[in-house]
Structures are given as structure tokens and as C-alpha cells.
């Protein structure tokens, strides 16, 4: 159904009203709300300076246009402003705000902010009828105006770098804040290693430890202090023992992360200075402390945040379109890779319940109330940080290898797998250079210390090759027997998937291959069947997005210009599509969505008309294998010829820069969790497969892909995934992100239909949590 036929007289007010402070990528949400609102035929209004603008009215509430949200994706903060507002907390102030909305005929309010802002919006909505009666009696509005504005719909989007709002995996701004933090951690650790120092880093999070927790995972920190889980009594001695043990193993650097709201079991604050003085006094280490402060809030939004803000903005307009007077105020949230709607006040209640649980010392409950994402991060951190290697060995040998092209985040997965394996009592073996190395016996034990600083390193420290095992199966089976390998972890892209399948097929002939196998997807192309996300894709996406920003900025002050940019991905259009959303592209050509000369003609004409307005920049992305005939040069020449007199063109082939660089926070964290989960699964599977003194695994579920599917990490048999695979083009037959393609086109001002067949339904956060 085409949404513009739904409601002709909808008025959507997009208001950024963060009750606390600004965060990155609010602008992406504002842009999407405005453009999708206009797309549906609605009038969309900006409310400048948050609730203060709502109360003051006048020029603070102004009509938004398509062009008014151009060139804002790369800007941090919010271009329409945000302010604390004491007036809105009073009945008199809210009455003024209601009057301003009624006079403009606005009956739908989209609020982007924290729990204070959203709670205020819900209170405003609940007393709306009362406010109308007050205005009627005072003669401020007419009976007809009151009738037209008889109810107010509210939808919220959470903008908070702390990720402290329950019900969503990520709030807008959190990922960008993590990028700023990790940049600082990387800069600090390089110099600290040279001087053998201990570094204590304080990050934001007065009431929520999400930033500190993920930073600890992404940096391989020795310790983290978070408000949800204070350390046990005697933590001072435990911390010092751990740091001293790390130094005795040859580590030149110790990192401790402190959330600003960290406290002990008695509610006493734990500060950077306190930890610094403890480490200096007890261990004599050269210790430095750094408080990041508001640097975490600034800078350019990450690709993830831009896409999240855009998706949330679209879903917010959908929620307003479908709202009735009986619909409770909702907040648009993220669960896995799905946009969902949750009752606003249920989320606020659970958020308050976290604070209550912490105050009552129910810390395990507080962690659970934060949600599955937070709980999984905490459990992974506990596995890696506070346990000594097992004293009793299992006599199990687990081998780990990288296959295919290298990508950022591979090393984080290897580090996590190696350390969890050692903690389980297993012997961990490193296979260098993929299947080729396995065939040639390029295998050696790998220790706890050997992978110490791998989390933040790009590429593949194990070495990786594209060779598949089919033609070297006998040599591989001989070395599996020679090195007594009991299970295998394969980290890589499509070659890892195909190689795993070939090993499963080889079980019929070679009994040595009857061992548990797990494939962890790791490739910038994000084309491994069985997983919505692959390690490395987020880093590549950020590289493309930041490069597009710079390329567009390079033309600032010149005449109108269109940039044609070629991205990696093989036949998979994930990078081109998602970078198109993140960078505000006018078109993204991919293999999965066939196009011909008519489509190119429509795109060119569309861009020519846009560039005749106030728009001065155009961006066209092309996936490297989207079409063998319509090459990057062809498209560049076409746009150059047709744009004569209106714009000129430049082209860029990004190439292998997309594969390199240090891993993004997401890829470090994702790789760490995937590596840990794979070893725990193998440990259980090895127990199942142990028969008569030996390992024998030949069932389909003994060789799996570990992937992210919608909301969970799941193991899926390799054999079952064959039917959903296009082997010729090295892509899955179904890909979730293709449903985001219409959003890209709508935001680029194309008049197309938007598929709403899988619209988000309202879910209960309290029932889902099971704890109140």
C-alpha cells in the first residue's frame, strides 16, 4: 500500500527534546521523520529548542521542507536545538504548549530524547483533554479547533549516549560515543605500552554502565567498574592481584575502565583517583588516569547511528499513521536488527526498576532488567576477565583458523576463543594460513599471553588464504590426526562457509573429519548464509561512510557536483545499500535489485531535477559486481553527459581501504562474543560426541554456522543452509537488509511504494522481561 493514500491531513511535529543532553545522530532521526512525513502527504513542523520552543511558540515552531534537512546526516548533536525547560513542568507551561499546537492543527508529536523527555511527553498526552478544556474556557481556542485537535498522539525515539533506556538494545548516539571512546583508548594504549603503565579511564554513565562495559570488552581491559554490578568485598586485593599477575606474564599495559556512576556494595563512589591511588600505592605501577567527559558526546555520528536514526524516524511516522485515540504512547526501539514498538511508560517503569534494584542491592536483577544485550555483554566480560585458567586440563585440542580475505574484528574473535578455551581447560591450536596451512601442518599451540593485545588489531594475525579444502582433503585429514585436533573453529567469509561444507562432505571418506566444526562469519561483504551480520562489515561500512563525507565536503564552495563511488561486496549489495542510507545517497546500484537502461535514465533525470533546486551535492553508490555491463565508468560517463550544464561528476573506487583499519567498537564486541560463544558450544558438543574414548561427530548439527538471526546468536547446521545459498554469486538467497532499500529511495525523494506488510507491532517490555 502506498502510504501517501493513508492520511492526507496528518500533521507531524518532529521535536528534539532531550531532557538531559544532546547525542550524535539525532539529525538522522529528524531528517527521516521530516522526509517520510512529507512523503505521506503530511505537513511537518520543527520545534526548535525542545519543550521550551513548544511553550514559547511563534518562530520556534516552523514548517519543515525537504531541503531543510539536507546535508545534516554527518552533523553531531541536533540542528533544531534542545533545551531544559522548567516551564513545561508546570500546568501553565503545558497549557501554553497545547495552545500553540492546536492553533497550528498539530495532533501528532514525535519526541527524540531521554526518559525525562519521553515521560514529559506522555504526561502532556494524558492531560490533553483537560488542557483543551482550560483553553476553551479561557477563550484561547474555539470549539471547532478543540474538536479538530481532540486527541494527541505521541511517539518517542530514545536519544542517549548512555544507552540507559530499557526496552531497546541501542539508543541513538551510543555507538558514536563508543567510537569516540575507543579512539581515545587506542591512542592511550599505544603510548602506555611503551612506558609500562596502568591506565584508568573514566567514561560517562552516571546510572548505566553500558559504555564502560562495552569499552572493556572492545579494548580487552583488565577490569571494569559499573553501577549495575559493584565489585565484591575485598575487590581492592583482587584487582591488585590481577594486575600483578598480568605484569608477571609479560604485559606492559593495564587498562581499567570506570563508569562515572560506579560504586561499591555500600553505595560509596569508586572514582578514577581512588583506583589510581590504590594501584600506585599497592603495586608501585606508573599509573595515569583520564576522564573523557564531553568529548564522548561530540564528533561525527557513526554509520550505525545514522542508519538507526533513519530507521527509527521511518518507524516513528508509521506509528503515528496507525495510532488511534486508544493507542498508548509508544517508543520505537531496536531488538537485534528489528525495529519494534514498546509502550512508552512500560519502558520508563522498567528503567526506574533498574534504579530501584540497584538501591536495594539486587544487582543480578538490575543486570537482567537492562535487557538481553546488556546481560550478554556482562556474562562475556565475566568469562574473560575474572577467572583464572583451569587447573585441571580437559585434554581437548581445539584448533582455530582464518579463511578468505582478512577483515577487522577477526583477531578479536580469535583472542576471545583462545582465552575461553584455555579457561575451559582445553589446549588451543593456531592454524596459520587457512586450509592451506592445515594441509601443510602449519599448526602450533597458542597461549593466553600470545593473544593479549589482539582485540583492537585489524587484519588477520593468524594469516588467511582463500584456498578451499576439497583438493587437499587427504593432507588435512592426516594433520587433524597428527595434531590430534578434536574440534575446529573457522573464522572467515564465504570461503569459510563453503570450506566447512566441504569438510562435512569429506566425512564420508575421511573419519578424521568427524569432529565438531563451527563457522564464525567474518567478511566485509556480509554475505555468509545463516547470519544477518558478519564481523568486519561494520568497520568497512564506517570507512565508506566517512569517505563519502569527505568526498562530498571536498566540493564545498564549488558548483553543483555528483560523486560516483564504487564499493566492495562482491555480488552482495549490503555495503552499498547501508552506506547509501548512512551517507544520504541518491541511488545505490546492487546485483540483488536488477536495473536496466530505463532505471538509469529515471535516476539521472531525477538527479538533474533535484540539482536544479537548492541541492548542490549528489551521491551515487555502485556495488562492484552489480552489473557486468553497466560499469562504474559507464555510469560515470552517463551522469557526466546527461548532467551537462547542471552538474559535473567525479568518480572514486574505494578499493581495499574498506578491508583495512582498526576494528569498530561493534566489530570488536561482536567478535569477542562470537568467539566466546563458539568455544562454549564446542565444549558441550564435544561431551555429546565422546564415545568409547574418542570423539566422533557426523550428525548435521555437529557442523554449524554461528550467526546473528534477528534477535539472537544461533547455531545452524551448515547442511541446512545450503538450500538458502546462491553459490554462483556467493550470497544468501534471502537477505533482511533488502527491506531497507525503499527507505533509501524515499529519503532520496523518489515516489515509490513502501512495503508495510511486516509493520512493527506493539510489544510488552514488562512481560518480555518477566521481572518488574
mmCIF file of C-alpha atoms in Angstrom, residues 47-48 50-62 96-97 100-101 104:
data_model
loop_
_atom_site.group_PDB
_atom_site.id
_atom_site.type_symbol
_atom_site.label_atom_id
_atom_site.label_comp_id
_atom_site.label_asym_id
_atom_site.label_seq_id
_atom_site.Cartn_x
_atom_site.Cartn_y
_atom_site.Cartn_z
ATOM 1 C CA UNK A 47 10.014 22.618 17.178
ATOM 2 C CA UNK A 48 13.241 24.442 17.964
ATOM 3 C CA UNK A 50 12.787 21.334 22.645
ATOM 4 C CA UNK A 51 9.882 21.820 25.047
ATOM 5 C CA UNK A 52 10.893 25.441 25.557
ATOM 6 C CA UNK A 53 10.093 26.043 21.903
ATOM 7 C CA UNK A 54 6.798 24.230 22.345
ATOM 8 C CA UNK A 55 5.870 26.567 25.211
ATOM 9 C CA UNK A 56 7.157 29.766 23.577
ATOM 10 C CA UNK A 57 5.621 29.049 20.157
ATOM 11 C CA UNK A 58 5.991 31.692 17.447
ATOM 12 C CA UNK A 59 9.078 31.276 15.320
ATOM 13 C CA UNK A 60 10.156 28.290 17.432
ATOM 14 C CA UNK A 61 7.571 26.157 15.602
ATOM 15 C CA UNK A 62 8.113 26.352 11.859
ATOM 16 C CA UNK A 96 0.648 27.282 26.511
ATOM 17 C CA UNK A 97 2.275 24.433 24.568
ATOM 18 C CA UNK A 100 0.428 26.563 20.203
ATOM 19 C CA UNK A 101 -0.156 23.069 18.793
ATOM 20 C CA UNK A 104 -1.349 25.007 14.032
#
